[in-house]
mmCIF file with all atom_site columns, C-alpha atoms in Angstrom:
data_model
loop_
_atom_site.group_PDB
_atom_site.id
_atom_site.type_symbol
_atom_site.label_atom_id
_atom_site.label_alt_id
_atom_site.label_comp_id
_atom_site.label_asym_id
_atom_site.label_entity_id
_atom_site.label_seq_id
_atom_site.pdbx_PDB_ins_code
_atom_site.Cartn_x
_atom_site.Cartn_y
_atom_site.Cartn_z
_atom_site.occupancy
_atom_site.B_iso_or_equiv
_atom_site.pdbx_formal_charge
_atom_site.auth_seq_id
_atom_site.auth_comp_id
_atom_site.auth_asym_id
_atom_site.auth_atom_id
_atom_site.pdbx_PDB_model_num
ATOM 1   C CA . UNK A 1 1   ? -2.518 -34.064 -106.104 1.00 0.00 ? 527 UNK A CA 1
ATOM 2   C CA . UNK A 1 2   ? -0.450 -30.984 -104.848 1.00 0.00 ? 528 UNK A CA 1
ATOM 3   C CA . UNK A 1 3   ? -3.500 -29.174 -104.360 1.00 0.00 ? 529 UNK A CA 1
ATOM 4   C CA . UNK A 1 4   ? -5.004 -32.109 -102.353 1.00 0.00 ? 530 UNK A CA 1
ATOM 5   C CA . UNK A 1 5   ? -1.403 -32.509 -100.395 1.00 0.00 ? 531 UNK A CA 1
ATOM 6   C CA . UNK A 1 6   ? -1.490 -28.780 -99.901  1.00 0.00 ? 532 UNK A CA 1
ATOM 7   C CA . UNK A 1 7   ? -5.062 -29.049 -98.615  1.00 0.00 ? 533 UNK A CA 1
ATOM 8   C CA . UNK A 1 8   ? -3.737 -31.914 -96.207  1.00 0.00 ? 534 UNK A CA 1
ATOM 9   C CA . UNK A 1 9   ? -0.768 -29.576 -94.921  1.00 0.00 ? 535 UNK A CA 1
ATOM 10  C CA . UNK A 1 10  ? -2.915 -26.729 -94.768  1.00 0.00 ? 536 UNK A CA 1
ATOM 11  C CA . UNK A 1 11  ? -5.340 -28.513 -92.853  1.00 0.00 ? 537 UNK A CA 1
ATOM 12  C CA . UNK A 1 12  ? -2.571 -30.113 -90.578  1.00 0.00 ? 538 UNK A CA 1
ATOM 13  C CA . UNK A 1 13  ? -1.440 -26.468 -90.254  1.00 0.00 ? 539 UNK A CA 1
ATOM 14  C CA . UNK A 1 14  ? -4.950 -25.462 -88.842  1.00 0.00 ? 540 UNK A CA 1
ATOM 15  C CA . UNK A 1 15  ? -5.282 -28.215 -87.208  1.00 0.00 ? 541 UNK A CA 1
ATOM 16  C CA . UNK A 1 16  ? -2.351 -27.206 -85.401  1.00 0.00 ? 542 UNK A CA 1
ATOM 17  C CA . UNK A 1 17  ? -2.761 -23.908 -85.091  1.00 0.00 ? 543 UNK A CA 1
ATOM 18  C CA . UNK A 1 18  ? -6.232 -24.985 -83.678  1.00 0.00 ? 544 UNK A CA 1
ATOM 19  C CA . UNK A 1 19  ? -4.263 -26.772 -80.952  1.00 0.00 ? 545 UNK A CA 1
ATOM 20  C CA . UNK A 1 20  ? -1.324 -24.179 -80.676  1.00 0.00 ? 546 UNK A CA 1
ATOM 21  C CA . UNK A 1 21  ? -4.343 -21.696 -80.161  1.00 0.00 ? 547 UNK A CA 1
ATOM 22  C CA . UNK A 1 22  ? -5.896 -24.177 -77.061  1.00 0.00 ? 548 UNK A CA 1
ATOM 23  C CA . UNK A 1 23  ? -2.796 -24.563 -75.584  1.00 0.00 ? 549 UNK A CA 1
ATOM 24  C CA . UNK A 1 24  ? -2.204 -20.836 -75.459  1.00 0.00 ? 550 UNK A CA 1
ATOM 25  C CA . UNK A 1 25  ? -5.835 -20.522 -74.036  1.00 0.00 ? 551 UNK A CA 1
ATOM 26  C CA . UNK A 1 26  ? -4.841 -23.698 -71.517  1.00 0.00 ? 552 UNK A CA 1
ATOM 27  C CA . UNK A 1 27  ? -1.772 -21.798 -70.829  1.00 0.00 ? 553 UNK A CA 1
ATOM 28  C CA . UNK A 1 28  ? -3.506 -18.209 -70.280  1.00 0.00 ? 554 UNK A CA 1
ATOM 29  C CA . UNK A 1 29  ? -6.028 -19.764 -68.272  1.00 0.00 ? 555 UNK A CA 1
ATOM 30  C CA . UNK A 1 30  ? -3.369 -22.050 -66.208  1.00 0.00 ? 556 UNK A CA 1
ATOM 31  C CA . UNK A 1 31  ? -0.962 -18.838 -65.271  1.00 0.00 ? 557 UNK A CA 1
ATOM 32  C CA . UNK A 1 32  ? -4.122 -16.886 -64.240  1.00 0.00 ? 558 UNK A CA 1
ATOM 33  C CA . UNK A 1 33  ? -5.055 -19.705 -62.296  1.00 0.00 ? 559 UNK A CA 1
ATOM 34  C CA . UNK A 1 34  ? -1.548 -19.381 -60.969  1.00 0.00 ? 560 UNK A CA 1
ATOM 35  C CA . UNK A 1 35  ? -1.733 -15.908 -60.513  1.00 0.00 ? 561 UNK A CA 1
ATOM 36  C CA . UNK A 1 36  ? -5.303 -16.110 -58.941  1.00 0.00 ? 562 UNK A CA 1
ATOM 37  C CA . UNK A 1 37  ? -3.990 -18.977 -56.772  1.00 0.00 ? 563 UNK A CA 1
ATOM 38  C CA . UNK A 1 38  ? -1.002 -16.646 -55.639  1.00 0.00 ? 564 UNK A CA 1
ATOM 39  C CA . UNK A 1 39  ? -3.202 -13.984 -54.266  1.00 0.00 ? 565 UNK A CA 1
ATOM 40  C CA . UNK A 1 40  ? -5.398 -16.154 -52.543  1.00 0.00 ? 566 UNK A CA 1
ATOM 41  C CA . UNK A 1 41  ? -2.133 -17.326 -51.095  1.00 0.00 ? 567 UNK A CA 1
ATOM 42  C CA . UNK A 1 42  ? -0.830 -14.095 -50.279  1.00 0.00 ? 568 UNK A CA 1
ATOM 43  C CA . UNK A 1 43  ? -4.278 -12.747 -48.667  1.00 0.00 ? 569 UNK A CA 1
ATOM 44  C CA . UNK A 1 44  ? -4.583 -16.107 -46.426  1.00 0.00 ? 570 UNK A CA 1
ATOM 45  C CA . UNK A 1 45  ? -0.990 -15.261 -45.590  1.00 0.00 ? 571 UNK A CA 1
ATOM 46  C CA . UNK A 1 46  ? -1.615 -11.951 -44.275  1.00 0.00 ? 572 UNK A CA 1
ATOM 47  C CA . UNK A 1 47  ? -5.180 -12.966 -42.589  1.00 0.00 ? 573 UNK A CA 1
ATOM 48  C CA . UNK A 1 48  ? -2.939 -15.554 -40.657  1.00 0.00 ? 574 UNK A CA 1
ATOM 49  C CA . UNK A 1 49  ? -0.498 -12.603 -39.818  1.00 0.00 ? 575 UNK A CA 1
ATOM 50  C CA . UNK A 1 50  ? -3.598 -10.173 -38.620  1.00 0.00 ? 576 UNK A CA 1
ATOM 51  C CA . UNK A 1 51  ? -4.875 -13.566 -36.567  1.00 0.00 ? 577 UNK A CA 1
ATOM 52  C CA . UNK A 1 52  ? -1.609 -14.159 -35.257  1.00 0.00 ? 578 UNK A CA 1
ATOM 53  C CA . UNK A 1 53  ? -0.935 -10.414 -34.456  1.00 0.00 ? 579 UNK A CA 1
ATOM 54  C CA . UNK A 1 54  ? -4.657 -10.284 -32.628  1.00 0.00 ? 580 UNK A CA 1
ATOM 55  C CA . UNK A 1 55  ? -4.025 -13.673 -30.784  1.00 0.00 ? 581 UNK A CA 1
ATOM 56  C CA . UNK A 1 56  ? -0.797 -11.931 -30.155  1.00 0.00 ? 582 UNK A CA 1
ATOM 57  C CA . UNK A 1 57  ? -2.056 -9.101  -29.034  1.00 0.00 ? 583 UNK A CA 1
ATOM 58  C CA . UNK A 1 58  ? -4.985 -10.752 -26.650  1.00 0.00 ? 584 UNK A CA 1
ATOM 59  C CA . UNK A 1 59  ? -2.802 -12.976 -25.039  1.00 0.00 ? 585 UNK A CA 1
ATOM 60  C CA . UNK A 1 60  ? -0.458 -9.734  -23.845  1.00 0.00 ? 586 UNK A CA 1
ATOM 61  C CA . UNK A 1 61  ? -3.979 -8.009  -22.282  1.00 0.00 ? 587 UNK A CA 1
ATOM 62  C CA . UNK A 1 62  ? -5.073 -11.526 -20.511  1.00 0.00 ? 588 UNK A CA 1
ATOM 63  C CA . UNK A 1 63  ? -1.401 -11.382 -19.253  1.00 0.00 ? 589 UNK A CA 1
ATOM 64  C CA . UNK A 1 64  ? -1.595 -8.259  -18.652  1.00 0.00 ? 590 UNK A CA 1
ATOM 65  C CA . UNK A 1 65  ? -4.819 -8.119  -17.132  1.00 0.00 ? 591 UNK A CA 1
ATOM 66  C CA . UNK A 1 66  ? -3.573 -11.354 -14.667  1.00 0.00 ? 592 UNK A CA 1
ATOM 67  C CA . UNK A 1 67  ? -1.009 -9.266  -12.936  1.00 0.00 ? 593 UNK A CA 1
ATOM 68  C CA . UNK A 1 68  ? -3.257 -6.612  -12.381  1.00 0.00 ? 594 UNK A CA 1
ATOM 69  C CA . UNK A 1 69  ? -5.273 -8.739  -10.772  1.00 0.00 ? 595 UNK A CA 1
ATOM 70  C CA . UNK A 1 70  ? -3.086 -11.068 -8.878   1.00 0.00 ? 596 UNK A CA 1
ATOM 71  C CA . UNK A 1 71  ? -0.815 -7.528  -7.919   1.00 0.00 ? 597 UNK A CA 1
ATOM 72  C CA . UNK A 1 72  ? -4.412 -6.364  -6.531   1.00 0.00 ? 598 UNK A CA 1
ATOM 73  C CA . UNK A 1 73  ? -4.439 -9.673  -4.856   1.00 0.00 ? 599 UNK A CA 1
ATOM 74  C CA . UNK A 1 74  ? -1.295 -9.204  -3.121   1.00 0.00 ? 600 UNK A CA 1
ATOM 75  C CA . UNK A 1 75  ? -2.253 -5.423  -2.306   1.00 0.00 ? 601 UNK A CA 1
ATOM 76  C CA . UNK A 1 76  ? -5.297 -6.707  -0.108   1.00 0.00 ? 602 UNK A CA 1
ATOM 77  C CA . UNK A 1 77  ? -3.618 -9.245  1.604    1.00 0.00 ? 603 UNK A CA 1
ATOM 78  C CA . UNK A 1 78  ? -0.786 -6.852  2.185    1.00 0.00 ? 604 UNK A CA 1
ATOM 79  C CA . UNK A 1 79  ? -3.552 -4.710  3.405    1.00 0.00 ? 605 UNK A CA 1
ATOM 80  C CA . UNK A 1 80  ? -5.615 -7.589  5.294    1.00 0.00 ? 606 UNK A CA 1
ATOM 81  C CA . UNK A 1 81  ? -1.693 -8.337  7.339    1.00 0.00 ? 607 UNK A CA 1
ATOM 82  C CA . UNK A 1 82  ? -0.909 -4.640  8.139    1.00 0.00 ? 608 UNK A CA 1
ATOM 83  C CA . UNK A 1 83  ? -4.667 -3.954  9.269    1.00 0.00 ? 609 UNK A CA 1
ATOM 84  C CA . UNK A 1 84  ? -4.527 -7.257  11.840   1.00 0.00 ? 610 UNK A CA 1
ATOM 85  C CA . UNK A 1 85  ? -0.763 -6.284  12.359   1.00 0.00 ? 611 UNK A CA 1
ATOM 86  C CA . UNK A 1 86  ? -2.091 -3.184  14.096   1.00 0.00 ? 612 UNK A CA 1
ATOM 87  C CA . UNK A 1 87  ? -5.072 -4.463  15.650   1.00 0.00 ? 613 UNK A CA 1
ATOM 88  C CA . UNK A 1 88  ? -3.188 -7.511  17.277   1.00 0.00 ? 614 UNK A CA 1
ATOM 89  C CA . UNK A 1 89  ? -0.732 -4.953  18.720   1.00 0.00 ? 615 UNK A CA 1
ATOM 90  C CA . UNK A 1 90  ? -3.411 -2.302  19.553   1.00 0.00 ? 616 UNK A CA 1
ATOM 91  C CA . UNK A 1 91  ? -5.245 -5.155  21.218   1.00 0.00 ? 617 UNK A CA 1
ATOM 92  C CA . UNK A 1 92  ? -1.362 -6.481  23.335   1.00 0.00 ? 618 UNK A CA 1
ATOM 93  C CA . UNK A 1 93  ? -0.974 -2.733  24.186   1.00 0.00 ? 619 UNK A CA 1
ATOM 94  C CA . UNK A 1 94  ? -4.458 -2.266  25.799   1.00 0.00 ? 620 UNK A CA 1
ATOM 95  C CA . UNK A 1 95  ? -3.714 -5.515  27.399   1.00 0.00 ? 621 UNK A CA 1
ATOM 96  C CA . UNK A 1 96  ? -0.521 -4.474  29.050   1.00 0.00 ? 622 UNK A CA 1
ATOM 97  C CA . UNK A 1 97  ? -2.074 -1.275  29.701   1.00 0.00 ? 623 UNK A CA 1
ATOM 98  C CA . UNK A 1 98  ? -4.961 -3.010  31.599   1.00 0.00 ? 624 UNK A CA 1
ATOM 99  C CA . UNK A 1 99  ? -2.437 -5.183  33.433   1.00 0.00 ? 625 UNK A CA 1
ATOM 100 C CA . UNK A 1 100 ? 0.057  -2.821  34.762   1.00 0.00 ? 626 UNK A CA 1
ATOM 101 C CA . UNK A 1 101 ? -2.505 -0.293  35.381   1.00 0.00 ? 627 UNK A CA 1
ATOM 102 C CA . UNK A 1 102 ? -4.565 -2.860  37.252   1.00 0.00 ? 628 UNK A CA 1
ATOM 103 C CA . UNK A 1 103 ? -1.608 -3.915  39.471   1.00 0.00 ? 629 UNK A CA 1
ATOM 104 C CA . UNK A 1 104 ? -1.163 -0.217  40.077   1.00 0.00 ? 630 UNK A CA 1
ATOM 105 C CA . UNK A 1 105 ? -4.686 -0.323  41.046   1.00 0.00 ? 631 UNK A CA 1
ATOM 106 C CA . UNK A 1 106 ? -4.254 -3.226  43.300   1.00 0.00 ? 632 UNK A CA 1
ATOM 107 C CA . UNK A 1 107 ? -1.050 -1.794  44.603   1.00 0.00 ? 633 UNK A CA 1
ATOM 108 C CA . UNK A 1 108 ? -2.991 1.246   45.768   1.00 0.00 ? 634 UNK A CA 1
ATOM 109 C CA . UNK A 1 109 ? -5.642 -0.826  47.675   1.00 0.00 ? 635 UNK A CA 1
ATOM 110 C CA . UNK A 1 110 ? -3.066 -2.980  49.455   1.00 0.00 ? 636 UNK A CA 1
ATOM 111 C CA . UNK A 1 111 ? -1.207 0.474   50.850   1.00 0.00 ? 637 UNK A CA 1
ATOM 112 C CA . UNK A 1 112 ? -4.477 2.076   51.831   1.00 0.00 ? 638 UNK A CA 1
ATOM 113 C CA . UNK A 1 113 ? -5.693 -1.029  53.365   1.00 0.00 ? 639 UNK A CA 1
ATOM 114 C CA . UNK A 1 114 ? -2.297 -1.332  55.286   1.00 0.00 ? 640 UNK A CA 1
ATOM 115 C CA . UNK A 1 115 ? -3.037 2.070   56.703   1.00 0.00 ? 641 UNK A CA 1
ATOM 116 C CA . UNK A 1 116 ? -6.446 1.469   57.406   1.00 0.00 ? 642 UNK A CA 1
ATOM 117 C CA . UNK A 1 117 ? -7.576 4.727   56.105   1.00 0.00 ? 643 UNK A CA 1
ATOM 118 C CA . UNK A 1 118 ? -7.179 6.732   52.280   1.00 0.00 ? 644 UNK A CA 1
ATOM 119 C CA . UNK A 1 119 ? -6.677 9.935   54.118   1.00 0.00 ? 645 UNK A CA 1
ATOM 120 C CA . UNK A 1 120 ? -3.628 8.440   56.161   1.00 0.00 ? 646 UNK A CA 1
ATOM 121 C CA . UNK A 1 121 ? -1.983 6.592   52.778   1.00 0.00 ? 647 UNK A CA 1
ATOM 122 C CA . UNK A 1 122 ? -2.051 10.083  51.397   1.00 0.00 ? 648 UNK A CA 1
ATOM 123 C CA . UNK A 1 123 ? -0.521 12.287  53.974   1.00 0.00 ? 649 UNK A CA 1
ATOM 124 C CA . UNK A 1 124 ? 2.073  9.690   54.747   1.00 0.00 ? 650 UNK A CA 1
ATOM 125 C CA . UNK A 1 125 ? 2.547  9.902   50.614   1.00 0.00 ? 651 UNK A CA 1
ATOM 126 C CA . UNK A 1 126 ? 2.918  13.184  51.147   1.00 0.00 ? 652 UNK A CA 1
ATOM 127 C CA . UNK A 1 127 ? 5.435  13.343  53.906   1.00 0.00 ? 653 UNK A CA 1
ATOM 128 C CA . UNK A 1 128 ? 7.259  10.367  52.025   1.00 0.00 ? 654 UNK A CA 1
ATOM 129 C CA . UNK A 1 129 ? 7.956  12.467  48.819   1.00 0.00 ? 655 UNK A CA 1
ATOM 130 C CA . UNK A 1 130 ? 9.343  15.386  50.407   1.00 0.00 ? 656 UNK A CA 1
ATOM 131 C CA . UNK A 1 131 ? 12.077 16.619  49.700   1.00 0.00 ? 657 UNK A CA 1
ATOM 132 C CA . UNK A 1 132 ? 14.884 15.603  52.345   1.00 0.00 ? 658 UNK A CA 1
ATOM 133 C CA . UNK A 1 133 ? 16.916 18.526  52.375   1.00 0.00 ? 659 UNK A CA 1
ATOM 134 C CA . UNK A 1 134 ? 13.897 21.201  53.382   1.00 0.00 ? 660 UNK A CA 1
ATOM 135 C CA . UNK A 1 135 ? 14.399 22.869  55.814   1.00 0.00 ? 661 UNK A CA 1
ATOM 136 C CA . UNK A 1 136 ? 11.178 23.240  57.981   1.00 0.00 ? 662 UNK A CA 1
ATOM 137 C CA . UNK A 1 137 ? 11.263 26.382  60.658   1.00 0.00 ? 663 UNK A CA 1
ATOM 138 C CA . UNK A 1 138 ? 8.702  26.904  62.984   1.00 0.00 ? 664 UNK A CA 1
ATOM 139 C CA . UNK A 1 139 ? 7.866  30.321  64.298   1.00 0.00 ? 665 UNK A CA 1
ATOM 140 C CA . UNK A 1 140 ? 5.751  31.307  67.434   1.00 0.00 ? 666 UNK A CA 1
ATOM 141 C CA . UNK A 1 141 ? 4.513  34.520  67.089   1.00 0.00 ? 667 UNK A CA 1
ATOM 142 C CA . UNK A 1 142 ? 1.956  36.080  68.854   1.00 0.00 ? 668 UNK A CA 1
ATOM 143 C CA . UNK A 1 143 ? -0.445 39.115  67.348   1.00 0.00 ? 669 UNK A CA 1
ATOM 144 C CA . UNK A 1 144 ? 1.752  41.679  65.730   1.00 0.00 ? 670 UNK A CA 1
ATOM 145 C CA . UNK A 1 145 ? 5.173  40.109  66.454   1.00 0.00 ? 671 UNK A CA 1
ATOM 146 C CA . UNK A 1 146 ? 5.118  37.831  62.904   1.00 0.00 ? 672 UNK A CA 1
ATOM 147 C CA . UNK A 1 147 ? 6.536  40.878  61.420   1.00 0.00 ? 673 UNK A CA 1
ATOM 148 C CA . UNK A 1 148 ? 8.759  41.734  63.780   1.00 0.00 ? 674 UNK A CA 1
ATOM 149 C CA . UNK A 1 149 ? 10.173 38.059  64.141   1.00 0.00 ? 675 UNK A CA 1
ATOM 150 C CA . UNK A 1 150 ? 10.216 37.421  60.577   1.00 0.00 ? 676 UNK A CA 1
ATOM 151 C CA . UNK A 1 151 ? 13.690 39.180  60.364   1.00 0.00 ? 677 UNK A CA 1
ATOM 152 C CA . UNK A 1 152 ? 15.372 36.685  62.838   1.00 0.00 ? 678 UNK A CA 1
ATOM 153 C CA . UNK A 1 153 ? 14.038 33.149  60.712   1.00 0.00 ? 679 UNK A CA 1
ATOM 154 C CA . UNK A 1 154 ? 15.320 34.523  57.182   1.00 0.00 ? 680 UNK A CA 1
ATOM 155 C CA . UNK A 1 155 ? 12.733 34.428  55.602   1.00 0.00 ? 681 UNK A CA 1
ATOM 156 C CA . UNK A 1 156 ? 13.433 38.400  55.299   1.00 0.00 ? 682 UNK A CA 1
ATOM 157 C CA . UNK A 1 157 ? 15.440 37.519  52.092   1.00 0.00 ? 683 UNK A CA 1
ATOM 158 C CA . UNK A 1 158 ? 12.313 36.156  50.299   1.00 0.00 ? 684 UNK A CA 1
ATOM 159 C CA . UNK A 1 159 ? 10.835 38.600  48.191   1.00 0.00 ? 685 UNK A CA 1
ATOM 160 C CA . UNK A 1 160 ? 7.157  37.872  49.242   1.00 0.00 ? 686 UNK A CA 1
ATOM 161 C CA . UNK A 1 161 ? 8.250  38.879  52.311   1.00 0.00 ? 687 UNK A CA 1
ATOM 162 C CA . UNK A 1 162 ? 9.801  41.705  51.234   1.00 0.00 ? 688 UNK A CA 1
ATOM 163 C CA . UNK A 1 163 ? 6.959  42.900  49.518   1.00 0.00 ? 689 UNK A CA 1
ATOM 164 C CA . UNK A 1 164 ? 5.273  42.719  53.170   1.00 0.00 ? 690 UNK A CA 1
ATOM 165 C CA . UNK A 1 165 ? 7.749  44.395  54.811   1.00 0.00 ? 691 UNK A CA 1
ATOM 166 C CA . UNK A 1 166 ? 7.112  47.509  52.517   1.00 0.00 ? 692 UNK A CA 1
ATOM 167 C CA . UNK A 1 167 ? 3.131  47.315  52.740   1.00 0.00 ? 693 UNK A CA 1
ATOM 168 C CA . UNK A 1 168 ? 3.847  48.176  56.556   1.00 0.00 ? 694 UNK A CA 1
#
């Protein structure tokens, strides 16, 4: 009987064993499961962190890229303003240009019409701008005597006429 209730406790003993054993193996394969799963966790974790980085990363060259192109944007229409800028006032200058010019023009043709005659509008333009204070001396001389008389009007002083005087 003690052999047969040793048998019993020895087979109890395997028994358990047998399911100490499993549960070791259920254990093993349960914290390398665990350990597997943690990997996978940390590797999705850092191929989130690369996506996020290169999402990142893409959004800062679109950006990047926009201003570029909207500064480029500004730039040409800058450029567009300045260009009709100077046309607009190259365009108002010729105009005034034209105007007062043309008035001049006109101006002219109403003086030398007035006169009758271009020749006649010029030497009384002529006369007109002189200067006030000239003196004008007029000198009869007959052949020979210029030199001689030329002492008496004073235009001796003048030193083209000096230079005559000494050529005698």
């Amino acid at each position: 009987i003690q052999q047969a209730s040793i048998a019993v406790e020895q087979d109890l003993t395997n028994k358990e064993r047998q399911n100490t054993a499993r549960k070791e193996a259920e254990l093993n394969t349960e914290l390398s499961l665990i350990k597997q799963r943690g990997e996978q966790v940390m590797q999705e974790t850092e191929k989130i962190k690369a996506e996020i980085a290169a999402d990142l990363e893409k959004q800062v060259a679109q950006i990047q890229a926009e201003t570029l192109k909207k500064a480029a944007e500004i730039k040409k229409k800058t450029a567009a303003i300045a260009a009709d800028r100077v046309r607009v006032l190259g365009q108002a200058k010729a105009t005034a240009i034209e105007k007062v010019d043309g008035e001049k023009a006109n101006g002219l043709q109403l003086k030398t019409a007035a006169f009758g005659d271009p020749v006649a509008y010029a030497q009384w333009r002529f006369a007109d701008t002189l200067n006030p204070r000239m003196k004008l001396n007029i000198i009869h001389a007959g052949d020979g005597t210029l030199w001689t008389d030329l002492e008496k009007t004073g235009f001796a002083e003048l030193g083209g006429a000096q230079q005559l005087q000494k050529k005698k």
